[in-house]
GROMACS .gro file of C-alpha atoms in nm:
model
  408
    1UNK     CA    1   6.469 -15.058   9.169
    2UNK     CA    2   6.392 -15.075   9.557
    3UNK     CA    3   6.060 -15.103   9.737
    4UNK     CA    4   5.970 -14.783   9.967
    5UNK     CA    5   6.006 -14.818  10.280
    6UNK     CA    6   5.641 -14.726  10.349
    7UNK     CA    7   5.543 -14.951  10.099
    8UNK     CA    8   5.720 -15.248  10.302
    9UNK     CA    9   5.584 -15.146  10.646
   10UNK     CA   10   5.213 -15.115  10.473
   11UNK     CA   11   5.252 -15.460  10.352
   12UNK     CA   12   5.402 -15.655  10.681
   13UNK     CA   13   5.110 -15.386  10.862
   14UNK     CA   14   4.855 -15.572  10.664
   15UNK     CA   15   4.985 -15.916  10.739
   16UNK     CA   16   5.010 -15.906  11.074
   17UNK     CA   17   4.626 -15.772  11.102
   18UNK     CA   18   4.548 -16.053  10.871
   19UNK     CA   19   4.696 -16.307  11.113
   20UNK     CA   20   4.562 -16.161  11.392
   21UNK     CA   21   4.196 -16.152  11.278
   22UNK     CA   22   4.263 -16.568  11.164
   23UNK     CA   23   4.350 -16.598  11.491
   24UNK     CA   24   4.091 -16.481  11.694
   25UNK     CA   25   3.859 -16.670  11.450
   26UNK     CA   26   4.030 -16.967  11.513
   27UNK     CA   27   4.043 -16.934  11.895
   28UNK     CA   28   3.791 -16.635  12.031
   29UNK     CA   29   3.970 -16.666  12.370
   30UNK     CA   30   4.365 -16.639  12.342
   31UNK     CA   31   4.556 -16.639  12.657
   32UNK     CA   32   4.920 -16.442  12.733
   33UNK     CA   33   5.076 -16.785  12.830
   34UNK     CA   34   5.011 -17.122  12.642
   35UNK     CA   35   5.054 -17.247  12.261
   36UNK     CA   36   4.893 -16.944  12.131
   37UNK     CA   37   5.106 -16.668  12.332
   38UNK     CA   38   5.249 -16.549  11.982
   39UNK     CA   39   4.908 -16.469  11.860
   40UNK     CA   40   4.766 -16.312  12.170
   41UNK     CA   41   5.067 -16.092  12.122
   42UNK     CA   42   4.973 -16.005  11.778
   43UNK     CA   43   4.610 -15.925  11.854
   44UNK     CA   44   4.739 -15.713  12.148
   45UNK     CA   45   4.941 -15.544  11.932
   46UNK     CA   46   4.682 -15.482  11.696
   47UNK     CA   47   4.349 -15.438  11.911
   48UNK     CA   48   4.201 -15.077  11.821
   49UNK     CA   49   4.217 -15.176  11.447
   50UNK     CA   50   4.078 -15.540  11.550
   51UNK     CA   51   3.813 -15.405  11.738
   52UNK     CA   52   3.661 -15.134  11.520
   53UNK     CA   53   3.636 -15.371  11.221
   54UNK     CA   54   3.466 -15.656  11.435
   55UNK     CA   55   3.223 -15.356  11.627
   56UNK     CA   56   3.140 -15.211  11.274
   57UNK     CA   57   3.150 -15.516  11.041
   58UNK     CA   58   3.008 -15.771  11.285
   59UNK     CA   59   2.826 -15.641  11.620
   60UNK     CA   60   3.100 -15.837  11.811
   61UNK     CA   61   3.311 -15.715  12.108
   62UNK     CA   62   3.689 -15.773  12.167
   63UNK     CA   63   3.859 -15.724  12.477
   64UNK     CA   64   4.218 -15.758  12.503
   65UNK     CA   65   4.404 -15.707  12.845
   66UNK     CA   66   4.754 -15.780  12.970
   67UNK     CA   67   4.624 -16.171  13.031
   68UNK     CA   68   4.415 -16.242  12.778
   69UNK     CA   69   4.201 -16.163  12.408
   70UNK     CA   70   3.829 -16.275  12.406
   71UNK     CA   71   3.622 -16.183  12.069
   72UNK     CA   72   3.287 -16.215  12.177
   73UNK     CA   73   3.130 -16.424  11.890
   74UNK     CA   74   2.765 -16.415  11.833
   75UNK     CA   75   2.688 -16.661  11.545
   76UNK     CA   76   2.471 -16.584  11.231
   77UNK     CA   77   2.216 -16.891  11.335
   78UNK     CA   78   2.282 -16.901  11.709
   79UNK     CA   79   2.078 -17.196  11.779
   80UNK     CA   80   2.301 -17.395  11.536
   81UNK     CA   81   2.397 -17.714  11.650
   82UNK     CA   82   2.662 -17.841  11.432
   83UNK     CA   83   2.953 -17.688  11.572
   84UNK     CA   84   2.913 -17.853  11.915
   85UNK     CA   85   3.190 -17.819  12.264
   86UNK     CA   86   3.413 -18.087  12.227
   87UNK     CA   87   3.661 -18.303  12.443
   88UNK     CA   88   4.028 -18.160  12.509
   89UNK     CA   89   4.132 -18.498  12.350
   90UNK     CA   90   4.253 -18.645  12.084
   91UNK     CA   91   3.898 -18.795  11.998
   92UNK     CA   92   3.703 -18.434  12.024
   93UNK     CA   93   3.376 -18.617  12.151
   94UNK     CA   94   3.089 -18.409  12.082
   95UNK     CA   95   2.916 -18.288  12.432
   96UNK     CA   96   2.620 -18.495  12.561
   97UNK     CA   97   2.319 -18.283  12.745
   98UNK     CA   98   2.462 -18.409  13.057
   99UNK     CA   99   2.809 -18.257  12.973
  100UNK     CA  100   2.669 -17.883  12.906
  101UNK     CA  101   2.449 -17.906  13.210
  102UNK     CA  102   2.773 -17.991  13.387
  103UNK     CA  103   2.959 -17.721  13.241
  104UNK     CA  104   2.699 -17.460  13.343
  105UNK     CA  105   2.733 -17.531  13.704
  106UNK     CA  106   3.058 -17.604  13.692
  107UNK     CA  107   3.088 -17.212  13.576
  108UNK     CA  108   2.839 -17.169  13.829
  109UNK     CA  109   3.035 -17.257  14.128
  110UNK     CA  110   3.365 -17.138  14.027
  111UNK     CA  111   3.194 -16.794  13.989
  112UNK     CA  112   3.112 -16.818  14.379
  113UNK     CA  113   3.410 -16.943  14.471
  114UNK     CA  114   3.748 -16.848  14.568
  115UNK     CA  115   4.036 -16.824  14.415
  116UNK     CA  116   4.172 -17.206  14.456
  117UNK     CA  117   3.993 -17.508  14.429
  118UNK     CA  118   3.974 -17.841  14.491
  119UNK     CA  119   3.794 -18.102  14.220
  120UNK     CA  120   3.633 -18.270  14.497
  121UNK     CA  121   3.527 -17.971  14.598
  122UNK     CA  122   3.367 -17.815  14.296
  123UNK     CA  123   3.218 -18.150  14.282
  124UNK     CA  124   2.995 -18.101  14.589
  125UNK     CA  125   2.879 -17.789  14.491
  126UNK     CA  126   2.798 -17.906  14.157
  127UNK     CA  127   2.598 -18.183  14.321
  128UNK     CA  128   2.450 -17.929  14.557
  129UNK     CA  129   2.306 -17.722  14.283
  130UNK     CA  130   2.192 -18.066  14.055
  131UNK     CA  131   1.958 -18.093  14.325
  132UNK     CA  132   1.754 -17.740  14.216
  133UNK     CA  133   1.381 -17.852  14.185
  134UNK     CA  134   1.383 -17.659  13.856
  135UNK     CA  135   1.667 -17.908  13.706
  136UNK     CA  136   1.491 -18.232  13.889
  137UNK     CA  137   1.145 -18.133  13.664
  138UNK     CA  138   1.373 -18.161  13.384
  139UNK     CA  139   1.519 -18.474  13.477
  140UNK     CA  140   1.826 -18.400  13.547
  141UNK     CA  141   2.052 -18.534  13.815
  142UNK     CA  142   2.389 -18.600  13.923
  143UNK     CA  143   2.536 -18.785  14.252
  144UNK     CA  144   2.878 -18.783  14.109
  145UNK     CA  145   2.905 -19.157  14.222
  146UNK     CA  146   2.917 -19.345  13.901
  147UNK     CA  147   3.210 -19.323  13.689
  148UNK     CA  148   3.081 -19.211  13.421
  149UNK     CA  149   2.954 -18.910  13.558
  150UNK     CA  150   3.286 -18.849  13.713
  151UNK     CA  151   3.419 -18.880  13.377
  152UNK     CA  152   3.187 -18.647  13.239
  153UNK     CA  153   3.292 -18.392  13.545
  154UNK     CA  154   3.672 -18.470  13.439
  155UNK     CA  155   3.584 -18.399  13.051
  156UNK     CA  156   3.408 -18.040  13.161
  157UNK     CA  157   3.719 -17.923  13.378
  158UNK     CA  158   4.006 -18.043  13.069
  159UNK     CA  159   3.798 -17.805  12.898
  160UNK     CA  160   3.810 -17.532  13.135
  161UNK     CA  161   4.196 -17.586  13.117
  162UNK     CA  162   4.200 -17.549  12.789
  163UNK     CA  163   4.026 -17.226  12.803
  164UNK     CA  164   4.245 -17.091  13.056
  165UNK     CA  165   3.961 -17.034  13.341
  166UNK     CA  166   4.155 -17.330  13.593
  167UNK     CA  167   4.518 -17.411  13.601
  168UNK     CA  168   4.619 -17.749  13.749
  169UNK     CA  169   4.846 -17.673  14.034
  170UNK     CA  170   4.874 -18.043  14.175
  171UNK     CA  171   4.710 -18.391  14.074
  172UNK     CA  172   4.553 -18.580  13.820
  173UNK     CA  173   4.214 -18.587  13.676
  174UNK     CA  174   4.203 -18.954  13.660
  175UNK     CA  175   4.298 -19.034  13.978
  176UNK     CA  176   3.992 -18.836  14.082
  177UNK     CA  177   3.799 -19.032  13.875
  178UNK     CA  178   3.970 -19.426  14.012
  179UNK     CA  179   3.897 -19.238  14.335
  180UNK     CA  180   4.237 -19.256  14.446
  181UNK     CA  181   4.343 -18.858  14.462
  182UNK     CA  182   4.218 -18.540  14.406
  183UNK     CA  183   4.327 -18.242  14.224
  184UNK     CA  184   4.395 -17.853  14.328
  185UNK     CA  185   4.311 -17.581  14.060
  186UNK     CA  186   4.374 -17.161  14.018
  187UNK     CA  187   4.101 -17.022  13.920
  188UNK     CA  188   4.132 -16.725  13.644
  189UNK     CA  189   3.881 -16.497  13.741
  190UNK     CA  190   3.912 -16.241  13.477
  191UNK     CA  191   3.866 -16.496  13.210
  192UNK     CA  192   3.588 -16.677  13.359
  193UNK     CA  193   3.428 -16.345  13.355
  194UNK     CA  194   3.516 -16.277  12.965
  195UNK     CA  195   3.323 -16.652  12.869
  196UNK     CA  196   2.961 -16.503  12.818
  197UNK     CA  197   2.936 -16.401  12.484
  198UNK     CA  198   2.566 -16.252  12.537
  199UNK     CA  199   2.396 -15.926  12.500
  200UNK     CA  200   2.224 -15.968  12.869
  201UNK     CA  201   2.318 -16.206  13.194
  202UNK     CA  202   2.112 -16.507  13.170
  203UNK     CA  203   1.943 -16.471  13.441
  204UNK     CA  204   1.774 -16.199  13.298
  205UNK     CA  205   1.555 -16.421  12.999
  206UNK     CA  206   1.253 -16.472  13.087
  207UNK     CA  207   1.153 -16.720  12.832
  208UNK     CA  208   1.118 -17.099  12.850
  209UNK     CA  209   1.142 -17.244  12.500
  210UNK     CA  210   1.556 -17.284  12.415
  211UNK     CA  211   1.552 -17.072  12.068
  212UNK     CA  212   1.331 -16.794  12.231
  213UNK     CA  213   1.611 -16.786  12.518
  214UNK     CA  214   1.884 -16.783  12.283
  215UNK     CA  215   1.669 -16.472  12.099
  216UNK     CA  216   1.679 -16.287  12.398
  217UNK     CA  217   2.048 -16.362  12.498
  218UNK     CA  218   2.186 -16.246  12.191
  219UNK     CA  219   1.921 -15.998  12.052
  220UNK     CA  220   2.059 -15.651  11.915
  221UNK     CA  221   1.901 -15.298  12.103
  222UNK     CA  222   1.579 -15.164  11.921
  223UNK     CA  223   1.556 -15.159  11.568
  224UNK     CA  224   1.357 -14.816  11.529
  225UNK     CA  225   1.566 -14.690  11.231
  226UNK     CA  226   1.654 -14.800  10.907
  227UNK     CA  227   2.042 -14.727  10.951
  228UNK     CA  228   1.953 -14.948  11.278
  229UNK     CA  229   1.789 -15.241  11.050
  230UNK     CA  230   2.060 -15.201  10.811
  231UNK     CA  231   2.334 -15.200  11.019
  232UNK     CA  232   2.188 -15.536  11.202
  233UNK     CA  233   2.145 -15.705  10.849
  234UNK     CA  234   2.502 -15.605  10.778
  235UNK     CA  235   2.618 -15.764  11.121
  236UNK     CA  236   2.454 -16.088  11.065
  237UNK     CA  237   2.533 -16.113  10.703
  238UNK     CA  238   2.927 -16.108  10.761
  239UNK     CA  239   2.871 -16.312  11.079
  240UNK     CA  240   2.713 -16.586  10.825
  241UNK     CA  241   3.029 -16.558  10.573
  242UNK     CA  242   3.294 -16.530  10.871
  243UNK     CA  243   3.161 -16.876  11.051
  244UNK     CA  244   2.936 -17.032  10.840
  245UNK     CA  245   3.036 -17.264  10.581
  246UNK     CA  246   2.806 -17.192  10.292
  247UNK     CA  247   2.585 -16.869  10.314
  248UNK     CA  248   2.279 -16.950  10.156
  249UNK     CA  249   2.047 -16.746   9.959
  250UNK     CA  250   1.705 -16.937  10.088
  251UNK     CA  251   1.823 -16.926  10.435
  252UNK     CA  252   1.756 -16.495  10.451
  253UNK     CA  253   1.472 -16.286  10.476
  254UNK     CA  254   1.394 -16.061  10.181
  255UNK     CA  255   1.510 -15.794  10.338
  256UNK     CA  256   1.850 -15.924  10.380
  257UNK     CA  257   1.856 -16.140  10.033
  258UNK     CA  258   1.807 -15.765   9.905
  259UNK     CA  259   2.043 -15.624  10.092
  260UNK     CA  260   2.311 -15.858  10.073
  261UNK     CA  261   2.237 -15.868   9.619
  262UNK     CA  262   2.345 -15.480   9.657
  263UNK     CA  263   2.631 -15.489   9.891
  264UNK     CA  264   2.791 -15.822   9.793
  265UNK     CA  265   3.082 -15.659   9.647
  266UNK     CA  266   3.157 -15.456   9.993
  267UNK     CA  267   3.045 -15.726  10.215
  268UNK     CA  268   3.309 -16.000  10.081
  269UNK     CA  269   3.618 -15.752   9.939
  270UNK     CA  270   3.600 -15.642  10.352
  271UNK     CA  271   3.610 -16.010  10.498
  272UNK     CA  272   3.908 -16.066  10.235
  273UNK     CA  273   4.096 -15.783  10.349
  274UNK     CA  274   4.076 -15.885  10.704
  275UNK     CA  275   4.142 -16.224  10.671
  276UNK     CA  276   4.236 -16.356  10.364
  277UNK     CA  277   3.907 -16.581  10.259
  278UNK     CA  278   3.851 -16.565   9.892
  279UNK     CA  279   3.459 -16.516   9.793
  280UNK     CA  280   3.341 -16.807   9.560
  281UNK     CA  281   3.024 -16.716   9.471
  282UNK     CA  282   2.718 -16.951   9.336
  283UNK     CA  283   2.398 -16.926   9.202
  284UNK     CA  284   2.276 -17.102   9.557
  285UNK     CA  285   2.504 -16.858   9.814
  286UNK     CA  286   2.844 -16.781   9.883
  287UNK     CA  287   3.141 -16.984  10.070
  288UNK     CA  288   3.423 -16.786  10.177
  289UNK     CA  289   3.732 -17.035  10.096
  290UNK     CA  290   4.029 -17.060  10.268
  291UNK     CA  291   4.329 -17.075  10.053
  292UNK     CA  292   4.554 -17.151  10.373
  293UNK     CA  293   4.317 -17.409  10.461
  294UNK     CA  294   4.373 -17.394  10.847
  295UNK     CA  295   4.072 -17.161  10.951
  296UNK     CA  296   3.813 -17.433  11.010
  297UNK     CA  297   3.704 -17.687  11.298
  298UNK     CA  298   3.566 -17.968  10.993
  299UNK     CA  299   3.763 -18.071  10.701
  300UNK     CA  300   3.695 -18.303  10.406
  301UNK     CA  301   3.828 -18.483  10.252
  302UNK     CA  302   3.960 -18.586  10.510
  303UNK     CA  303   4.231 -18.929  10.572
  304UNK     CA  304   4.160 -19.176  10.753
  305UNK     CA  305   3.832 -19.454  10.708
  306UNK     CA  306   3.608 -19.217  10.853
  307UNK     CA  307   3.735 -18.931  10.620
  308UNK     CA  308   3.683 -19.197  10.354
  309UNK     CA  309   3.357 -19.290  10.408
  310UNK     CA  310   3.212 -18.910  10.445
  311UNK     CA  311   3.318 -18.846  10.086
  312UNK     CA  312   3.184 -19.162   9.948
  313UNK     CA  313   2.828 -19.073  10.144
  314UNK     CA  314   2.875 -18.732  10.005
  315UNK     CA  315   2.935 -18.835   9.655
  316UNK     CA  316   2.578 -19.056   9.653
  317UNK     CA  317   2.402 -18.834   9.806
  318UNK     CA  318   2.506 -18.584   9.535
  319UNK     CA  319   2.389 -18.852   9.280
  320UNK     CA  320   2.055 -18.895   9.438
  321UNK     CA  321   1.918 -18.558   9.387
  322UNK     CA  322   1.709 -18.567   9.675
  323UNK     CA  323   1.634 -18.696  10.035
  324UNK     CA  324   1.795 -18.997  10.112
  325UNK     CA  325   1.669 -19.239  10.415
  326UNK     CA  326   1.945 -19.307  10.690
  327UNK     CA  327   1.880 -19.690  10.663
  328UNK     CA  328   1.918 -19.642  10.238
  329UNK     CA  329   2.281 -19.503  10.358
  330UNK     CA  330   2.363 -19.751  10.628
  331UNK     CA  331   2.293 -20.027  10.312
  332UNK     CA  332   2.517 -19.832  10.140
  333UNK     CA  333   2.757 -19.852  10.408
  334UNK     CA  334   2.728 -20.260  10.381
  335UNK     CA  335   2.765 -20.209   9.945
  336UNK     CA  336   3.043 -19.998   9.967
  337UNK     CA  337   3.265 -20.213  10.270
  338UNK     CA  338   3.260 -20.492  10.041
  339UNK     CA  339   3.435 -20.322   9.791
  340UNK     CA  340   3.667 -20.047   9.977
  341UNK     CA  341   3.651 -20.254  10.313
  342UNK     CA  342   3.960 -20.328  10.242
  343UNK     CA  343   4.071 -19.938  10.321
  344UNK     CA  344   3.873 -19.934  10.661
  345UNK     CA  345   3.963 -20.031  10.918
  346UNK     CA  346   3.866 -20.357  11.149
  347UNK     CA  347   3.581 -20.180  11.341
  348UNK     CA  348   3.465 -20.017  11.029
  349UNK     CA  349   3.389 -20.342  10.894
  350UNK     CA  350   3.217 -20.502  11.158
  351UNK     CA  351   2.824 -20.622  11.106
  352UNK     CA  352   2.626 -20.337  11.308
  353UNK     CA  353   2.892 -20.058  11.300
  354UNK     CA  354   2.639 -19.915  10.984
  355UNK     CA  355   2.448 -19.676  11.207
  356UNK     CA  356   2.776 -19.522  11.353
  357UNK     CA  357   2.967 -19.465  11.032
  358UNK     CA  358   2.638 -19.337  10.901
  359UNK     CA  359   2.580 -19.100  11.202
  360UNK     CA  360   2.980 -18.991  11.188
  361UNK     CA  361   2.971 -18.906  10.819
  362UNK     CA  362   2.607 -18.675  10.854
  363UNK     CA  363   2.770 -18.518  11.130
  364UNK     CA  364   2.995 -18.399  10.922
  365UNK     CA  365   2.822 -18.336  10.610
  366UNK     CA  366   2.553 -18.104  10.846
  367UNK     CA  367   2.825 -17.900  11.016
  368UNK     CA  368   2.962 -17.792  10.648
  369UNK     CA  369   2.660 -17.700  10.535
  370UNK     CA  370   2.648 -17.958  10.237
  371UNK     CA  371   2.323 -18.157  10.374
  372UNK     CA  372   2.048 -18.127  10.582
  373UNK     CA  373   1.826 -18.360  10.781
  374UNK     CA  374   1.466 -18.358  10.709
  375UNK     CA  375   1.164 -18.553  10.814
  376UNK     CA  376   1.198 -18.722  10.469
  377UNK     CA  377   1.550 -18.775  10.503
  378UNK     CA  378   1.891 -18.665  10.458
  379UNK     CA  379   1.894 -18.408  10.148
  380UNK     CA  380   2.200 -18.287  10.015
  381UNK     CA  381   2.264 -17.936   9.929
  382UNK     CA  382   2.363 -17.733   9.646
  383UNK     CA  383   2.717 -17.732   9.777
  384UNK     CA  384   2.749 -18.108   9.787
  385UNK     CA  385   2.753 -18.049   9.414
  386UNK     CA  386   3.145 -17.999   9.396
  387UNK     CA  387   3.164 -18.405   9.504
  388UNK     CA  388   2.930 -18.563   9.273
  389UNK     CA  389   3.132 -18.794   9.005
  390UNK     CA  390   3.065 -18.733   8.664
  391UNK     CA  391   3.005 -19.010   8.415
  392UNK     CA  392   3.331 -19.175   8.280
  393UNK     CA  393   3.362 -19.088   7.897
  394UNK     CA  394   3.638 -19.376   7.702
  395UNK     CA  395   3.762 -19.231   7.384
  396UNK     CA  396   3.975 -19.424   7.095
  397UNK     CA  397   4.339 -19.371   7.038
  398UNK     CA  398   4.414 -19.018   6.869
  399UNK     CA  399   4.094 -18.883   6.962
  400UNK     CA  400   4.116 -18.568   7.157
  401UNK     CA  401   4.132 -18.607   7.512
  402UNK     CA  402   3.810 -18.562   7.702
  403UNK     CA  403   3.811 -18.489   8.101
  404UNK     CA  404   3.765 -18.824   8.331
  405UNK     CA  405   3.528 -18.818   8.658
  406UNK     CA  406   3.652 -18.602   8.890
  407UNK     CA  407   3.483 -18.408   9.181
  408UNK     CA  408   3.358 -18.080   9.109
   0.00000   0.00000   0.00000
């Protein structure tokens, strides 16, 4: 008996959507030229469909030209900090204050400039506008004269690269930072244009504190309705189960604990559909698992000593059942390298390198939503759960078998 043909074409439809909406996910900007030119393709292909769902389901905005896809991602919690900008290097350094000042005017001056560019160039200008009286009352200054801070200038524009706003057309970035050369860029207006992902230009805010900026960046039009309320609890809802690791229950208002008890059902059956998460659903919140396991920016477990020593944090912090103080866990570091130092390696085991592996593993544990610093500690949540160790059970010969310590 043979499949319709409709049938077929319905299912390979479906697919394709699917792997277009896990792609723009993954990467909100995709580019017509680079390592992701299949999947701009796709979403190209598929951008009216793409862009209802994300307008109706989300509150997002995808635009999708001949060069390049940009979904314009507002997150559920945007002041969260966890899911930093990173290096365009193997070791994804997290980006220091100085870095995302950089960036800023960086962005800045490229806006006002022209089409090409020279790194020395966009230096000076960044320098120029360091020297704002504004950014010297915060204490912030650059002279570009160190390495380091040539470095950090080097680590914003590999970043731009990656994004697809400048494209090297001669030289190196490090010989620009030795001081021996300097590098020429294209600049891409029309995706430097698509970076804001805000409701209003910046210059606009009017507030001072960082969260009540971030408010008015990203804050929704005038919620005089109830459709109007509902439709903006609905928005930030699947925002929360699309990019947030664990949604939980005594992070929402009551209005949108009640609203998200009714709609559950809808809410997580239409994420599925889209993009292939599975709902696993707890007494604490929801996590929206990946079965293909690529769609994510953190992993664990993880290889690797680092990977290693996360999960064995993890698993006594599950134990503990409570706050834990970061120098209880950097003497658990020192327990736990005499008997798995052997694993780790040479650096790991080094007298002093406690704070570090400490600091690496919270990072980690924080982004995925399975602990949370407080002023009495690190405190794991209910989702750290799955890697607590249960207690070993030994049975006689011809008993019946009994299940060993595993993580849950």
């Amino acid at each position: 008996m043979t499949t319709p043909l409709t049938t077929v074409l319905d299912g390979q439809h479906s697919a394709d959507l699917q792997r277009a909406a896990r792609a723009l996910l993954k990467e909100p900007l995709l580019l017509a030229r680079g390592p992701y030119a299949d999947e701009f393709r796709l979403v190209r292909r598929h951008a009216s469909e793409l862009r209802e769902w994300f307008d109706r389901n989300t509150g997002w905005t995808l635009q999708a030209d001949a060069g390049a896809a940009r979904l314009r991602k507002i997150p559920g919690a945007p002041a969260d900090p966890t899911h930093p900008a990173r290096e365009a290097t193997r070791s994804a350094a997290p980006f220091t204050r100085r870095r995302y000042v950089l960036l800023c005017l960086a962005l800045a001056a490229l806006e006002r400039g022209e089409s090409q560019i020279a790194l020395g160039r966009l230096a000076e200008q960044v320098v120029l506008d360091a020297a704002d009286p504004q950014l010297a009352a915060a204490s912030i200054a650059f002279t570009l004269e160190k390495r380091d801070e040539r470095l950090d200038l080097a680590a914003v524009v590999r970043l731009l690269l990656r994004l697809g706003v400048l494209r090297r057309v001669a030289g190196d970035e490090e010989a620009y930072v030795s001081g021996a050369g300097d590098v020429l860029y294209d600049v891409e207006r029309r995706v430097l244009a698509g970076l804001p992902a805000t409701r209003i230009g910046p210059s606009l805010v009017l507030a001072e504190d960082f969260e009540e900026r971030i408010t008015e960046l990203t804050a929704e039009t005038a919620l005089d309705s109830d459709e109007l309320r509902f439709r903006a609890i609905r928005h930030r809802l699947t925002r929360m189960l699309l990019d947030d690791p664990v949604l939980y229950y005594d992070e929402l208002s009551d209005a949108e604990l009640a609203y998200l008890t009714r709609q559950r059902g809808f809410l997580t059956a239409r994420v599925t559909e889209l993009t292939g998460l599975v709902a696993e659903v707890r007494a604490e919140g929801i996590a929206m698992v990946d079965p293909y396991d690529d769609l994510t920016d953190v992993r664990m477990p993880e290889q690797g000593t680092h990977g290693h020593i996360t999960l064995l944090l993890a698993e006594h912090l599950a134990a503990a059942g409570g706050p834990v103080a970061t120098a209880d866990l950097q003497l658990r570091i020192r327990e736990l390298a005499a008997e798995h130092g052997g694993f780790w390696s040479k650096t790991a085991r080094q007298p002093g390198a406690e704070p570090e592996l400490v600091e690496q593993a919270l990072a980690k544990l924080t982004a995925l939503g399975l602990a949370v610093r407080t002023p009495q500690g690190i405190a794991p949540r209910p989702a750290l759960a799955r890697y607590a160790v249960g207690e070993v059970v030994v049975r006689e010969t011809g008993q019946p078998p009994t299940r060993k310590a595993q993580k849950r």
